[in-house]
GROMACS .gro file of N, CA and C in nm:
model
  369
    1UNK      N    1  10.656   3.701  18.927
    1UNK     CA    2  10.511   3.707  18.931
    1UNK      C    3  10.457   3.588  18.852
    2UNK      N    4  10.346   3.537  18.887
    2UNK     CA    5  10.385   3.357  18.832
    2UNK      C    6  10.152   3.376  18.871
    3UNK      N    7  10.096   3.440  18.903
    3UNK     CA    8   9.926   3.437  18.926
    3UNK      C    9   9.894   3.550  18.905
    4UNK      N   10   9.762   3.556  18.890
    4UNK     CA   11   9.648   3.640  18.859
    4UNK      C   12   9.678   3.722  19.040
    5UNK      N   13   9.671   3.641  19.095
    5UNK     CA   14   9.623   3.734  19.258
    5UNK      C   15   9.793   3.773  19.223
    6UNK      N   16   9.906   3.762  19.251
    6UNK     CA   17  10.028   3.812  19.257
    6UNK      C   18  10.025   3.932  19.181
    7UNK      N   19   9.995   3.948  19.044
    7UNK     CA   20   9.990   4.053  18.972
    7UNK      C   21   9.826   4.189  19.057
    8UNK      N   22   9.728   4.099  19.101
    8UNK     CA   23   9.639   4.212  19.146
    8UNK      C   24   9.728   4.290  19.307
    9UNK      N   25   9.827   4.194  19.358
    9UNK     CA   26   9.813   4.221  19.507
    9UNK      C   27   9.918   4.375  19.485
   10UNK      N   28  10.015   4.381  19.317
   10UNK     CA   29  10.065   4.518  19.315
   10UNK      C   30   9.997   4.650  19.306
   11UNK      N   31   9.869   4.576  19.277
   11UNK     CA   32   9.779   4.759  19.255
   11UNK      C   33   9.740   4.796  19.375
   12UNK      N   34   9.788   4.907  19.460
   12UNK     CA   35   9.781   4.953  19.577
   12UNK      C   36   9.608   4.943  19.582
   13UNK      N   37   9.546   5.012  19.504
   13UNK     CA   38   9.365   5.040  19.553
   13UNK      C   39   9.325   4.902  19.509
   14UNK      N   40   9.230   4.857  19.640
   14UNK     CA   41   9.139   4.772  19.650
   14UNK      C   42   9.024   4.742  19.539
   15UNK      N   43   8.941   4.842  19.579
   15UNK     CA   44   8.866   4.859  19.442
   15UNK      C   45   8.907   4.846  19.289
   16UNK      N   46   9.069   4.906  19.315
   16UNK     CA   47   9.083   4.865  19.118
   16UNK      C   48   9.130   4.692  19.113
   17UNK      N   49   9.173   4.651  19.214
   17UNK     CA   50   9.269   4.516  19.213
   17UNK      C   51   9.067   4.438  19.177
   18UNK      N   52   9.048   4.441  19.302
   18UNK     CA   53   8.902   4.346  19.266
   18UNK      C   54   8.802   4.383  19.105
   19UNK      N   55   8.829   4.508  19.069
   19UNK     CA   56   8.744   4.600  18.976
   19UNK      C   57   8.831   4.495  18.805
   20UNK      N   58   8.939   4.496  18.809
   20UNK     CA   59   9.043   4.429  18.744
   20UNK      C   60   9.018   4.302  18.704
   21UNK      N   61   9.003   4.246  18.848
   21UNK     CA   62   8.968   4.060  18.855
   21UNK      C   63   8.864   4.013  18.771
   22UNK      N   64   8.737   4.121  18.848
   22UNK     CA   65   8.562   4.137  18.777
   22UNK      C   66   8.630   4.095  18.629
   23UNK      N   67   8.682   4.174  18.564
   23UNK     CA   68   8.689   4.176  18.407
   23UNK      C   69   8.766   4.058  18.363
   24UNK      N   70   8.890   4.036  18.423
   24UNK     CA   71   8.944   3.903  18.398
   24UNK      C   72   8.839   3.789  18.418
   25UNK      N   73   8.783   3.802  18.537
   25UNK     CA   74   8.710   3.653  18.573
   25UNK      C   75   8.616   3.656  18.414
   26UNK      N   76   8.560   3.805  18.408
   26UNK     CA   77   8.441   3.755  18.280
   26UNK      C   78   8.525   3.709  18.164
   27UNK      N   79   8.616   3.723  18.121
   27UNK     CA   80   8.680   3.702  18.031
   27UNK      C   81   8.692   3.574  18.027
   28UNK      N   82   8.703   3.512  18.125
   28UNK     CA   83   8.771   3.340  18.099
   28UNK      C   84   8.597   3.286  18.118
   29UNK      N   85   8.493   3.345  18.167
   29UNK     CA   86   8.391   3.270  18.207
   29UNK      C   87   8.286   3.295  18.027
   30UNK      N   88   8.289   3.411  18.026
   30UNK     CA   89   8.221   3.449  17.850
   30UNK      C   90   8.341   3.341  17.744
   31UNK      N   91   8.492   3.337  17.786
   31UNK     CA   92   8.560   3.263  17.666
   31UNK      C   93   8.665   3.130  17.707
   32UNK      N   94   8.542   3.038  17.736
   32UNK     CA   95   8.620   2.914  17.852
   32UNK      C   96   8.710   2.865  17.763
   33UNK      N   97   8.746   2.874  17.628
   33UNK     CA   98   8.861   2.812  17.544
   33UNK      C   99   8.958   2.904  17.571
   34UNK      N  100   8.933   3.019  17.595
   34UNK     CA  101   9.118   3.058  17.602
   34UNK      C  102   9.178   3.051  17.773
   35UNK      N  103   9.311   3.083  17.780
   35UNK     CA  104   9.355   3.063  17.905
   35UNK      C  105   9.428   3.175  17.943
   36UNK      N  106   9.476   3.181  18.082
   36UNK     CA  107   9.510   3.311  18.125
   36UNK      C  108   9.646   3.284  18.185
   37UNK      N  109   9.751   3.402  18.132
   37UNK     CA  110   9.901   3.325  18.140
   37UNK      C  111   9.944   3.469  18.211
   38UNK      N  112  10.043   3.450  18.316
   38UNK     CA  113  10.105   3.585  18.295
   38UNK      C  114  10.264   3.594  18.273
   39UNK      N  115  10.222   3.696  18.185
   39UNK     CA  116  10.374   3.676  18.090
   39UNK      C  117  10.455   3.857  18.109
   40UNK      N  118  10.590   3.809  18.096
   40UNK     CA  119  10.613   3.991  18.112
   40UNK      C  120  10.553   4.042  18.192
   41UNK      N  121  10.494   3.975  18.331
   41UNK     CA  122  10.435   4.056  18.440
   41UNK      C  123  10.309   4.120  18.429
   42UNK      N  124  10.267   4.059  18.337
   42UNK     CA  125  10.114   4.135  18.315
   42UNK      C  126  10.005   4.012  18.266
   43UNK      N  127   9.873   4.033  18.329
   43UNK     CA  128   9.809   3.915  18.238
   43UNK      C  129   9.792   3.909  18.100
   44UNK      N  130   9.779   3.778  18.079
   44UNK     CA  131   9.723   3.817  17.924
   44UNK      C  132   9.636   3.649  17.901
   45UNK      N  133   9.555   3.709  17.795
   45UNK     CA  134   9.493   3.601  17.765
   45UNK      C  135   9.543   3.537  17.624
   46UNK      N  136   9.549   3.417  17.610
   46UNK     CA  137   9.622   3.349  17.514
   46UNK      C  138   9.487   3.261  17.468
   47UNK      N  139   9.524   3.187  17.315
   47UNK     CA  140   9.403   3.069  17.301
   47UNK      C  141   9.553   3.006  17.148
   48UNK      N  142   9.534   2.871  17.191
   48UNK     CA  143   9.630   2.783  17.106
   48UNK      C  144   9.756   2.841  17.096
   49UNK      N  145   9.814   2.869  17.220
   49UNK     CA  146   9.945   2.955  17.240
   49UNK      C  147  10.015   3.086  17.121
   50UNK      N  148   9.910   3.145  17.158
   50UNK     CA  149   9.900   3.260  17.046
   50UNK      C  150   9.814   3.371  17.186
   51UNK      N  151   9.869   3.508  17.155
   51UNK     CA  152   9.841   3.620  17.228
   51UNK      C  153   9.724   3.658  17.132
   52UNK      N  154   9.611   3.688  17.185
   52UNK     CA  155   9.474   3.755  17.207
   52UNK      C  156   9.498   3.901  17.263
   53UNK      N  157   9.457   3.912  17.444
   53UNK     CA  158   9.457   4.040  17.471
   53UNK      C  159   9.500   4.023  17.602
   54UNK      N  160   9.588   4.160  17.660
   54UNK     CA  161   9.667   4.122  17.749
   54UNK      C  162   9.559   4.282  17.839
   55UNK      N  163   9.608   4.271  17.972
   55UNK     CA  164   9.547   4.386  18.066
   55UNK      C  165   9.673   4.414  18.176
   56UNK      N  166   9.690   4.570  18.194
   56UNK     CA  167   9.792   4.617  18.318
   56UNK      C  168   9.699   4.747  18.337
   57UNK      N  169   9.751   4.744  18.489
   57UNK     CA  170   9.645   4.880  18.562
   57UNK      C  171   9.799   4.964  18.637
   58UNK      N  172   9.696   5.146  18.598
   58UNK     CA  173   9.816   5.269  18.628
   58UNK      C  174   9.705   5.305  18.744
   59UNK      N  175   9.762   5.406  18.771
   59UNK     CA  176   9.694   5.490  18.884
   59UNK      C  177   9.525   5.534  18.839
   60UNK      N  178   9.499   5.578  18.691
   60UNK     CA  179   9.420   5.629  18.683
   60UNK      C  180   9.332   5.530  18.602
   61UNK      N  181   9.392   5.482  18.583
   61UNK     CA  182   9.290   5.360  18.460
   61UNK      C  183   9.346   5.198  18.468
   62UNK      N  184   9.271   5.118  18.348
   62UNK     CA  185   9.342   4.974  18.335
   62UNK      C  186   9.399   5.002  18.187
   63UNK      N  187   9.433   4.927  18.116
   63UNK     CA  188   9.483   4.918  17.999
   63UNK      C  189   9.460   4.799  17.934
   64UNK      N  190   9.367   4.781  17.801
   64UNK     CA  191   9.363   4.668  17.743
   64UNK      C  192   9.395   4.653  17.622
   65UNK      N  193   9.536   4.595  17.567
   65UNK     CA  194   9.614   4.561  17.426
   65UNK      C  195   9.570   4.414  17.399
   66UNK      N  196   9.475   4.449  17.251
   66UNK     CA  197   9.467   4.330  17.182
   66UNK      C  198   9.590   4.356  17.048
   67UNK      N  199   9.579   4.262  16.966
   67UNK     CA  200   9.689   4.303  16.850
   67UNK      C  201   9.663   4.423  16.798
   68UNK      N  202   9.772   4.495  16.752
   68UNK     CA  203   9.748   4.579  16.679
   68UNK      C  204   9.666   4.615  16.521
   69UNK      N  205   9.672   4.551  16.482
   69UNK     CA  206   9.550   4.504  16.389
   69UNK      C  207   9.411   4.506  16.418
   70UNK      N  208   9.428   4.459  16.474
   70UNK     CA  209   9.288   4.445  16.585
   70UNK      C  210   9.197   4.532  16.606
   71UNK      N  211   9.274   4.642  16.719
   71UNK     CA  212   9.269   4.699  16.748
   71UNK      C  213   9.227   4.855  16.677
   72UNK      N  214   9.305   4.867  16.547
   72UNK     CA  215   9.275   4.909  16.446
   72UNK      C  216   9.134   4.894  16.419
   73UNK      N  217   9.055   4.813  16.409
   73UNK     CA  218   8.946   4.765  16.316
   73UNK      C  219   8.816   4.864  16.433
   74UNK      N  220   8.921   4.855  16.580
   74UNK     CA  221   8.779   4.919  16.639
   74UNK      C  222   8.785   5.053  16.742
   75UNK      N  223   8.910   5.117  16.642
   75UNK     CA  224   8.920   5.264  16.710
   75UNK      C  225   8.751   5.328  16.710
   76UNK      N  226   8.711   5.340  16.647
   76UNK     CA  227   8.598   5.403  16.605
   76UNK      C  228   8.499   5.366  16.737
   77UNK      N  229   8.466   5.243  16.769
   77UNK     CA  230   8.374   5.222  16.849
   77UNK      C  231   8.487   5.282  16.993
   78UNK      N  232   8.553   5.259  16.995
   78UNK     CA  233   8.627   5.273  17.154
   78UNK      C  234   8.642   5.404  17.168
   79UNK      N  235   8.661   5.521  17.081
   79UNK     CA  236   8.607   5.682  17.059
   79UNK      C  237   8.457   5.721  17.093
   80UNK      N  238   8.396   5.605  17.084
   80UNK     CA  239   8.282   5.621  17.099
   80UNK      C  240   8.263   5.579  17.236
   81UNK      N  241   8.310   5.467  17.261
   81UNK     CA  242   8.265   5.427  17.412
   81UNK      C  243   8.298   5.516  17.517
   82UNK      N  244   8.423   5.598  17.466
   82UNK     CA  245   8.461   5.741  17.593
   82UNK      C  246   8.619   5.648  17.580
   83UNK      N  247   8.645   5.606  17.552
   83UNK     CA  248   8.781   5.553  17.620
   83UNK      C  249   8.903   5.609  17.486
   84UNK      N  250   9.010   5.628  17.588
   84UNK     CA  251   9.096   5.725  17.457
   84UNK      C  252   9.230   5.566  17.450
   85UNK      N  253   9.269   5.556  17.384
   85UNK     CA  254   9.353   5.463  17.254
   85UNK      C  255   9.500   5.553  17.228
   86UNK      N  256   9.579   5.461  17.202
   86UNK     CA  257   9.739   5.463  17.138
   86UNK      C  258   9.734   5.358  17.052
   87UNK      N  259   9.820   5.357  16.943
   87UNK     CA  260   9.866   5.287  16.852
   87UNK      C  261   9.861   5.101  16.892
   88UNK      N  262   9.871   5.131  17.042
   88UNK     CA  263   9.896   4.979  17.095
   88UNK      C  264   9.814   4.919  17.225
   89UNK      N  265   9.721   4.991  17.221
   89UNK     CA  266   9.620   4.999  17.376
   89UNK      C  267   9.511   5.066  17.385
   90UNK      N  268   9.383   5.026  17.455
   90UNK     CA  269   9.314   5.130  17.483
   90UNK      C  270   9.273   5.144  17.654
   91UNK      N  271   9.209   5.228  17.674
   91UNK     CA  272   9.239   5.271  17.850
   91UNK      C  273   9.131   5.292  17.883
   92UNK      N  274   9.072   5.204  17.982
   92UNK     CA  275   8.947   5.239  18.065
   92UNK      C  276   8.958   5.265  18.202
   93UNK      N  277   8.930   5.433  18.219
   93UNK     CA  278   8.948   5.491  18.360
   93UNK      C  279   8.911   5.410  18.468
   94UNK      N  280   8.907   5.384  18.561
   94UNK     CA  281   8.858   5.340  18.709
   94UNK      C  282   8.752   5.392  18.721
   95UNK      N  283   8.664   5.519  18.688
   95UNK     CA  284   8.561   5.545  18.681
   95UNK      C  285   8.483   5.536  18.598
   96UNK      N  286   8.501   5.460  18.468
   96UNK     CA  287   8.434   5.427  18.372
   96UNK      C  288   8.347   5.310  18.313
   97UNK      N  289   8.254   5.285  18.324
   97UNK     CA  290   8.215   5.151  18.291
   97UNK      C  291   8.249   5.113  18.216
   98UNK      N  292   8.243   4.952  18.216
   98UNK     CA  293   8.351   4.856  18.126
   98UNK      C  294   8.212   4.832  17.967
   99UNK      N  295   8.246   4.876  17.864
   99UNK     CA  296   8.134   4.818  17.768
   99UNK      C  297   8.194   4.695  17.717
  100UNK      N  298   8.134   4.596  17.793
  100UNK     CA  299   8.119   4.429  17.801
  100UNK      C  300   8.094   4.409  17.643
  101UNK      N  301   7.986   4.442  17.549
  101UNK     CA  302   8.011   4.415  17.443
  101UNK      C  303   8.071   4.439  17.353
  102UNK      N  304   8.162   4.553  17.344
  102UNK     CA  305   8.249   4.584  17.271
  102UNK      C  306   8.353   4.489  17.288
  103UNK      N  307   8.400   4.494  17.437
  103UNK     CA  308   8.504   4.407  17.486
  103UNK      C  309   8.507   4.235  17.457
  104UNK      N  310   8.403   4.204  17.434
  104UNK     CA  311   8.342   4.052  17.375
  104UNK      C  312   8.387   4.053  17.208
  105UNK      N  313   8.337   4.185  17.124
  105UNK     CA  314   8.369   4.210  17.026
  105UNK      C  315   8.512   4.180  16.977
  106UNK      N  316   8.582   4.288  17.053
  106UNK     CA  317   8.673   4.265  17.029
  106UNK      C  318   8.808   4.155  17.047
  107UNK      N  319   8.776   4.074  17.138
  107UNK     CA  320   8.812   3.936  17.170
  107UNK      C  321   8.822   3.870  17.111
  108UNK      N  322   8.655   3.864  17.045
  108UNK     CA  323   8.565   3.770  16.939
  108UNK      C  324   8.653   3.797  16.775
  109UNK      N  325   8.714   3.914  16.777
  109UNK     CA  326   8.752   3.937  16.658
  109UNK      C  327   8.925   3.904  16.706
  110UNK      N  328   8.960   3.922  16.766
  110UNK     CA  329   9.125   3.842  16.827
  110UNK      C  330   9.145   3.681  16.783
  111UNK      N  331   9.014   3.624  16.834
  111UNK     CA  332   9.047   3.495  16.833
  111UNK      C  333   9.008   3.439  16.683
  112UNK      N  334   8.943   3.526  16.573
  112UNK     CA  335   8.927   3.455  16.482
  112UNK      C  336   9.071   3.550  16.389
  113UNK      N  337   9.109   3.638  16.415
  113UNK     CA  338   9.216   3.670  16.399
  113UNK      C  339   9.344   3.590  16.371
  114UNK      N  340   9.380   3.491  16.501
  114UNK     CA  341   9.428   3.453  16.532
  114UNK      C  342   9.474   3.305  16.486
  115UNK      N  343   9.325   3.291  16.451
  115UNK     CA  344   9.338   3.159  16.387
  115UNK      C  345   9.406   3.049  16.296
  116UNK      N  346   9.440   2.981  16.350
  116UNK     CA  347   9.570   2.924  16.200
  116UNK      C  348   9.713   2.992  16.265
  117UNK      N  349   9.684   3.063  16.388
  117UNK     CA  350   9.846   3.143  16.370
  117UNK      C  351   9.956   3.042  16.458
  118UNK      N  352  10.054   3.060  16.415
  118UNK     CA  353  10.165   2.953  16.473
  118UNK      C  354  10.261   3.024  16.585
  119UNK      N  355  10.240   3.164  16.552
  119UNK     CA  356  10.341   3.245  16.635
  119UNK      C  357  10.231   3.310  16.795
  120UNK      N  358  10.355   3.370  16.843
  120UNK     CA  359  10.265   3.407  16.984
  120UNK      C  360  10.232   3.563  16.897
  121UNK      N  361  10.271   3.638  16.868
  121UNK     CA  362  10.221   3.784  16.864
  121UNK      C  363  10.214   3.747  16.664
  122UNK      N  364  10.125   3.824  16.595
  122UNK     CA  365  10.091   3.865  16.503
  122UNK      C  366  10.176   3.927  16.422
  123UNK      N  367  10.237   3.838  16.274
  123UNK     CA  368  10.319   3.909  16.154
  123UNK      C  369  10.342   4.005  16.103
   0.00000   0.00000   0.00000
């Protein structure tokens, strides 16, 4: 798997493959410095070859892992947004609207995270 369309053309439903893209495309268009790699078969977004936040879609939802750290800092709002969380992910149903500013948020807090870092994933 080596593109963005290669990785959408495995999600059988239409609607989630294009529903998927929607969020990727905003991602690179709201954060034109980082870039979009797919690694381990899944996208992810990178900035100064360092991992940010990566996305894979199940039957019932998508899945979006920023670092774990990170991620940490914004259980609270993502409990709030409706979306339920693991230690390493949080999950937005197919029927759920995407909250764009949280998701900016939390990006926004990835990449200054990130900063200075030399490695791909976080110490």
């Amino acid at each position: 798997m080596k593109t963005l369309q290669d990785y959408l053309a495995k999600i059988p439903n239409e609607d989630h493959q294009a529903r998927l893209k929607h969020v990727i495309d905003w991602v690179l268009e709201n954060f034109p410095e980082v870039r979009l790699e797919i690694k381990w078969n899944q996208p992810m977004i990178t900035h100064n070859g360092t991992f940010i936040i990566s996305f894979s879609a199940s039957s019932q939802h998508f899945s979006v892992a920023p670092e774990r750290q990170v991620l940490d800092e914004f259980r609270d709002r993502l409990t709030e947004a409706g979306y339920s969380h693991s230690k390493a992910l949080f999950r937005i149903q197919w029927t759920q609207d995407v909250d764009y500013a949280l998701l900016e948020d939390i990006i926004e807090r990835s990449v200054e995270f990130k900063k200075g870092s030399k490695t791909f994933w976080a110490k």
